[in-house]
Every structure is written in C-alpha cells, then in structure tokens.
Short mmCIF file of C-alpha atoms in Angstrom, two decimals:
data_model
loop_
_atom_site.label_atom_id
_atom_site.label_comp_id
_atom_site.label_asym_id
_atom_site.label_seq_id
_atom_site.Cartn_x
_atom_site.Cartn_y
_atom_site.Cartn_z
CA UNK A 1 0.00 0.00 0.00
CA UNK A 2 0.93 3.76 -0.68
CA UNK A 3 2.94 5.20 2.23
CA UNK A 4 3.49 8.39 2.80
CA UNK A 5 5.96 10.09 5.74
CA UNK A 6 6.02 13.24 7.60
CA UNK A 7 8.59 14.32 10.20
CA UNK A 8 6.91 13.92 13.57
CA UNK A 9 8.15 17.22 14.65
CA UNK A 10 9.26 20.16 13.22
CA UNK A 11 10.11 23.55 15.46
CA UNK A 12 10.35 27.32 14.70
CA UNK A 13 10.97 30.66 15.65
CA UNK A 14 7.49 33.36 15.59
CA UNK A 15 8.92 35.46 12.30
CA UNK A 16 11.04 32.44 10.81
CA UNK A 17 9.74 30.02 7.63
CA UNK A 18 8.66 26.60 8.80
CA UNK A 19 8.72 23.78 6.36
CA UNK A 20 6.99 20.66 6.36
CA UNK A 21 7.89 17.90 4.10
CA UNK A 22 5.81 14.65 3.39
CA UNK A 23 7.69 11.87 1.39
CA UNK A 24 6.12 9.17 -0.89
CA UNK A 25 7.07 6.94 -4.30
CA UNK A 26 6.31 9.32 -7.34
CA UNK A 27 4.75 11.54 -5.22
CA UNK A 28 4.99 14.29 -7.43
CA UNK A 29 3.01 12.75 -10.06
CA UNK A 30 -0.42 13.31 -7.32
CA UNK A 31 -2.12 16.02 -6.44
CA UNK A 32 -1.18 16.38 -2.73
CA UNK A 33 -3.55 18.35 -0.07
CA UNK A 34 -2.50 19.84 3.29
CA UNK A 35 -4.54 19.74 6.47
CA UNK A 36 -3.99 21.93 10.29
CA UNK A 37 -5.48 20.38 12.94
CA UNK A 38 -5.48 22.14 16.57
CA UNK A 39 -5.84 20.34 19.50
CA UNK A 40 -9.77 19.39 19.94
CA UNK A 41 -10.59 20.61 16.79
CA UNK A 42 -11.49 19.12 13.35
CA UNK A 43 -8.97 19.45 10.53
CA UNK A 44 -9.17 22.51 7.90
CA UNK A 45 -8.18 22.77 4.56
CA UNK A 46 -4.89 24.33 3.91
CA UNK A 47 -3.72 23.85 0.74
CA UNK A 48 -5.26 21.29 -2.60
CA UNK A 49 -3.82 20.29 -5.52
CA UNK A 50 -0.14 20.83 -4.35
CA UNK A 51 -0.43 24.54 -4.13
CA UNK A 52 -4.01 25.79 -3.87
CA UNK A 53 -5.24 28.03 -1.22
CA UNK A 54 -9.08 27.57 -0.40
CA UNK A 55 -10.96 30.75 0.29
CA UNK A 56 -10.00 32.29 4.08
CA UNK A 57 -6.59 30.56 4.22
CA UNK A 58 -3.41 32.85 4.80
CA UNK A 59 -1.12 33.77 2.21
CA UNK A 60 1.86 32.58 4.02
CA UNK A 61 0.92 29.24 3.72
CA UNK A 62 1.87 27.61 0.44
CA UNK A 63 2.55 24.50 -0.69
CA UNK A 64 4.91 22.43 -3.51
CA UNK A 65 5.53 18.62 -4.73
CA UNK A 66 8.03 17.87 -7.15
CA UNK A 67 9.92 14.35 -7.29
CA UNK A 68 9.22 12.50 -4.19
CA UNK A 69 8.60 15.46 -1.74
CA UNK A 70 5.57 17.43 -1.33
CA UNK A 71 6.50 20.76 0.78
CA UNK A 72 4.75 22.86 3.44
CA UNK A 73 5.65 26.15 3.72
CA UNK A 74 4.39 28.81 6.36
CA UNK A 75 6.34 31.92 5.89
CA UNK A 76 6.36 34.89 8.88
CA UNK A 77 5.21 31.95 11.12
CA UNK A 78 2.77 33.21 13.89
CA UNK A 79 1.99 31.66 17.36
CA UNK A 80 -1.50 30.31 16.09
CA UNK A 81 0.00 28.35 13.91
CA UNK A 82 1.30 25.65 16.26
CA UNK A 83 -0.74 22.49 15.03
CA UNK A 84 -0.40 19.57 13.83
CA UNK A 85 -0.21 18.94 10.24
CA UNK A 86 -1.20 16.00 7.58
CA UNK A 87 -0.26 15.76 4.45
CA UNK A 88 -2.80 13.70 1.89
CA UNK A 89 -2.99 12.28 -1.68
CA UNK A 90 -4.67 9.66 -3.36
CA UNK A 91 -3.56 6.23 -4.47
CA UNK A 92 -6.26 4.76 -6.84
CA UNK A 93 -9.52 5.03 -5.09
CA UNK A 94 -7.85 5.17 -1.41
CA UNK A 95 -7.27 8.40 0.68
CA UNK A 96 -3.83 8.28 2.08
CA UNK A 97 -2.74 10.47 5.18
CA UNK A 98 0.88 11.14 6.16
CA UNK A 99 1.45 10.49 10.12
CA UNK A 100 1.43 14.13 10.90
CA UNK A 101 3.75 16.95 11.99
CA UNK A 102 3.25 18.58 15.52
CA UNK A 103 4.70 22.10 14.57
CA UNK A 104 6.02 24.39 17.44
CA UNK A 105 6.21 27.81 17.41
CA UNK A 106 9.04 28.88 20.07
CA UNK B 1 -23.91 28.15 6.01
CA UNK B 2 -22.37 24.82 4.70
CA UNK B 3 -22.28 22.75 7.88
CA UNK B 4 -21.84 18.67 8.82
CA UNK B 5 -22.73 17.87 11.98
CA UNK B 6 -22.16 13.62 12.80
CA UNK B 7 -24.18 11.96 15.15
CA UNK B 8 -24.53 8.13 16.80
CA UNK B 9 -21.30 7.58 18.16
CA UNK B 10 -20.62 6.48 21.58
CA UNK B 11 -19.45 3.42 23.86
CA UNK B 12 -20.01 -0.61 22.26
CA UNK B 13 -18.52 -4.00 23.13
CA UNK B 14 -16.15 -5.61 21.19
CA UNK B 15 -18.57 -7.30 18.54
CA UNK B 16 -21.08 -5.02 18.88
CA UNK B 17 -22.77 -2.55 15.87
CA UNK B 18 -23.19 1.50 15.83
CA UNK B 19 -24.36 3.64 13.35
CA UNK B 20 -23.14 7.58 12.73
CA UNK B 21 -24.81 9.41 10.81
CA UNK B 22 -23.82 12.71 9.29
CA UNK B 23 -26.67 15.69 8.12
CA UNK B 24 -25.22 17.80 5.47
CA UNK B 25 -26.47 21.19 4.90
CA UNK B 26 -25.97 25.08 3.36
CA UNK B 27 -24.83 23.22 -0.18
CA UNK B 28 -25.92 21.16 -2.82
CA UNK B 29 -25.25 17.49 -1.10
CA UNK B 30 -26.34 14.87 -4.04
CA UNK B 31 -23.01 16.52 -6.43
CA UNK B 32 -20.06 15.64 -3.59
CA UNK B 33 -18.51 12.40 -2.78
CA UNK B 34 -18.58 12.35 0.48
CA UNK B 35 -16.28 10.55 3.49
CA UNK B 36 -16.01 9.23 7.10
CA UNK B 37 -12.14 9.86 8.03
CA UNK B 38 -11.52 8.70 11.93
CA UNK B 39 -8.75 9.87 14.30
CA UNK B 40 -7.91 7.38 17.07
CA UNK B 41 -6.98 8.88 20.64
CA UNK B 42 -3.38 10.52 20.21
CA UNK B 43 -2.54 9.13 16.70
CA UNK B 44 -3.72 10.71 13.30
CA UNK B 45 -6.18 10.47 10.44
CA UNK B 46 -7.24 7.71 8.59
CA UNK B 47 -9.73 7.68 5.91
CA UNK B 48 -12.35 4.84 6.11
CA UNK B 49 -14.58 5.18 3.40
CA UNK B 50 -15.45 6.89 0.38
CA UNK B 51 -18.90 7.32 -1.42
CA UNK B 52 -19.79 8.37 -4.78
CA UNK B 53 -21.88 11.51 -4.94
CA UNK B 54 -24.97 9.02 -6.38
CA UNK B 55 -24.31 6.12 -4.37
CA UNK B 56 -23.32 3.95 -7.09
CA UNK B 57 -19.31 4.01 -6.15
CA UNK B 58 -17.97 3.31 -2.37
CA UNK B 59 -14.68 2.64 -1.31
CA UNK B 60 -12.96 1.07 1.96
CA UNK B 61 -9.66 0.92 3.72
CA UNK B 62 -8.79 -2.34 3.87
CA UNK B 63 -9.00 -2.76 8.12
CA UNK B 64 -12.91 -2.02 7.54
CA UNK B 65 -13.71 -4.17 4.52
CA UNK B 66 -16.21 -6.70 4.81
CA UNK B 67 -17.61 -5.12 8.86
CA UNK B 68 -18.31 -1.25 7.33
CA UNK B 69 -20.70 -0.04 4.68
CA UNK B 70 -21.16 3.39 3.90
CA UNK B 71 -24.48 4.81 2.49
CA UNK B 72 -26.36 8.22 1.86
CA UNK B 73 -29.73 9.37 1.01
CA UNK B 74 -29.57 12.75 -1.01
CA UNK B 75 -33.46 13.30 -0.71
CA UNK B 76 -32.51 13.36 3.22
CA UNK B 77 -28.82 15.19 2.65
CA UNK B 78 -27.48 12.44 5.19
CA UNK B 79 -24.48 9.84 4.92
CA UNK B 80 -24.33 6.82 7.60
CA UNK B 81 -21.76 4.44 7.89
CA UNK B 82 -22.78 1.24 9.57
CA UNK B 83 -20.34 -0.74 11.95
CA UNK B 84 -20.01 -4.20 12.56
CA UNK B 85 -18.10 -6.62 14.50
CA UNK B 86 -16.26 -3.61 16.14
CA UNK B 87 -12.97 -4.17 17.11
CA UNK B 88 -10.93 -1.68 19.82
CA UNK B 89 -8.79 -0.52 17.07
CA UNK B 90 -12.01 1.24 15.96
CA UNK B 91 -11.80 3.49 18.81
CA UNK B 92 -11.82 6.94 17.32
CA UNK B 93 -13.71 9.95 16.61
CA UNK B 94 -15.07 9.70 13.29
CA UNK B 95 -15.28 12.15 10.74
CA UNK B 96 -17.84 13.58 7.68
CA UNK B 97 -15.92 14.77 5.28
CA UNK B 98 -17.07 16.60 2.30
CA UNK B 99 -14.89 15.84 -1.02
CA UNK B 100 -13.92 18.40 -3.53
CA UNK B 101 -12.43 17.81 -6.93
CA UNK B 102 -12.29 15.81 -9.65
CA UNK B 103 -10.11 12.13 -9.66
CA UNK B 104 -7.17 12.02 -8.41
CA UNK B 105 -7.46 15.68 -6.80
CA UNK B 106 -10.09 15.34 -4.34
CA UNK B 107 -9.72 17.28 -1.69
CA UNK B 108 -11.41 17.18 2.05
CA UNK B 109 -12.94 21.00 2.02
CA UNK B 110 -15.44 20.76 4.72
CA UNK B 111 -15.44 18.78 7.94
CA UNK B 112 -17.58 18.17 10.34
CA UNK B 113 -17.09 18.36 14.32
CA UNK B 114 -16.65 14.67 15.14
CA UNK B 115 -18.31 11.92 17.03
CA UNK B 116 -16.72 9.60 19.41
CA UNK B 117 -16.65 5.86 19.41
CA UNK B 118 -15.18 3.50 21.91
CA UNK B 119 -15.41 0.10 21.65
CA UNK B 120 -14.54 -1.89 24.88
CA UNK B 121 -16.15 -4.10 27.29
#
C-alpha cells in the first residue's frame, strides 16, 4: 500500500519560515492536499492540488511537490500556527494520510 | 452556512454494531462524494470510506472491509456508515468529510465536528 511520511516534529521561531515535508514513491506525479489540525478541533483545509489556497486561508501558507517530496511552507510563522499537520494524496480510489507533523512555534 | 454535523457515536462491546450518521447542509449534497475519516486517541487520520456523490461508487480501507458499509440518502442530505463486528482498534472519533475535486485531486474542504466511538467491554 501507498505510504506516505512526515517528520513527527518540526520547530520554529514566531517570524522564521517553517517547512513541512511529506515523502512518498512518485509523489509528485499526485495532487497532494495539506490539512492543520489544533488540539480538539477538526482538521481545515490548507492547501489542494499541491499549491491551492481555499478561500480564508493565509497567504503565508503555500505549498509544492516535485519528485518525491511534497513541501509545506508557512512563511512569517505566527503563534496560532502551532498544530499539527497531515499531508494527503490519493492512491487509486484510497485516501492516504501522512502520520502528521506537531509544529512548534518557540 | 455549509455545515456537517455527525451523530450516533458512543461506547459498544467488542462485537457489537453502531451507526453515525452525518446531516449535510448550506450546499448542494447529491453533487459531492462524500467521506467518514476517523482519528484514534493521540494518533492521526485515517480515511475509512469513500462514497460516490450518487451512491453507485464506495470505497474502503482495507482494516474495515467486509464489517463497514457506507451509504447516503440525497433526498434526506445524510451519509451513515454502519459498523459491525467492532474491534478496539475502531476506537476513534469519526469524521464527515465533504470531497472536492475531480479524480485524483479530491480534496477534504469541509469537515464536520466529530463523534466519538469507543469500543470496549
């Protein structure tokens, strides 16, 4: 089955870019969507099709997938956005979620 | 306002059969695919199952095949999944998901707030 892998962890410094990578076989030949999840809330859409941002979503949030690596990028990081965050694509008919990233803003 | 609110979940034996239920509204529900995606306690998401806007198309992950069926009535604007032979590795809060996008780009644009199951004796 389709795997795909997400540092469980990634840190940064209110101001600095954070970047959040999710790994998989050809991933760069799927579209690859981004989720944030805070804690005791449902996920929201970040980013679609590699580098879409829905309607309401910050401009310092982008996205990229090229080769194997699909990136998340959050530029001027800010103090609400310490989440965690999921990577997704599709393999066939099957949704398939990275592991997460617990991103702290420090 | 587009809005998914779940409903049904709560605590079952080991064996035992639930049914959520999800009421869609504030958009046009019979032209989306729709999901259930869970999240068990401290680990992250899984998708479970997958339905065709017109019911004709559903799709499982493979830990669910054969105990799960997902369904939807678009005169109603509601999707159920149905749960058999529940396991403890079902534990989770369960998700509707709303799915956006054509194949191979579908993306998860609208959630709803969750509903807890726990399966344990």
């Amino acid at each position: 089955s389709y795997e795909l892998t997400q540092p469980p962890s990634v840190s940064v410094s209110p101001g600095q870019t954070a970047s959040i990578t999710c790994s998989g076989d050809k991933l760069g030949d799927k579209y690859v969507s981004w989720y944030q999840q805070k804690p005791g809330q449902s996920p929201v859409s970040l980013i679609y099709q590699d580098r879409k941002r829905p309607s309401g979503i910050p401009e310092r949030f982008s996205g990229s997938n090229s080769g194997n690596t699909a990136t998340l990028t959050i530029s001027g990081t800010q103090a609400m956005d310490e989440a965690d965050y999921y990577c997704q694509a599709w393999d066939s008919n099957t949704v398939v979620f990275g592991g997460g990233t617990k991103l702290t803003v420090l | 306002e587009v809005q998914l609110v779940e409903s049904g979940g709560g605590l079952v034996q080991p064996g035992g059969s639930l049914r959520l239920s999800c009421a869609a509204s504030g958009f046009t529900f019979s032209i989306y695919w729709m999901s259930w995606v869970r999240q068990a306690p401290g680990k992250g998401l899984e998708g479970v199952a997958n339905i065709k806007y017109d019911g004709s198309e559903s799709y499982y992950v493979e830990s669910v095949k054969g105990r799960f069926t997902i369904s939807r009535d678009n005169a109603k604007n509601s999707l159920d999944l149905q749960m058999n032979s529940l396991r403890a590795e079902d534990t989770a809060v369960y998700y509707c998901a709303r799915l956006f996008g054509g194949s191979g780009t579908k993306n998860f644009d609208i959630w709803g707030q969750g509903t807890m199951v726990t399966v344990s004796s």
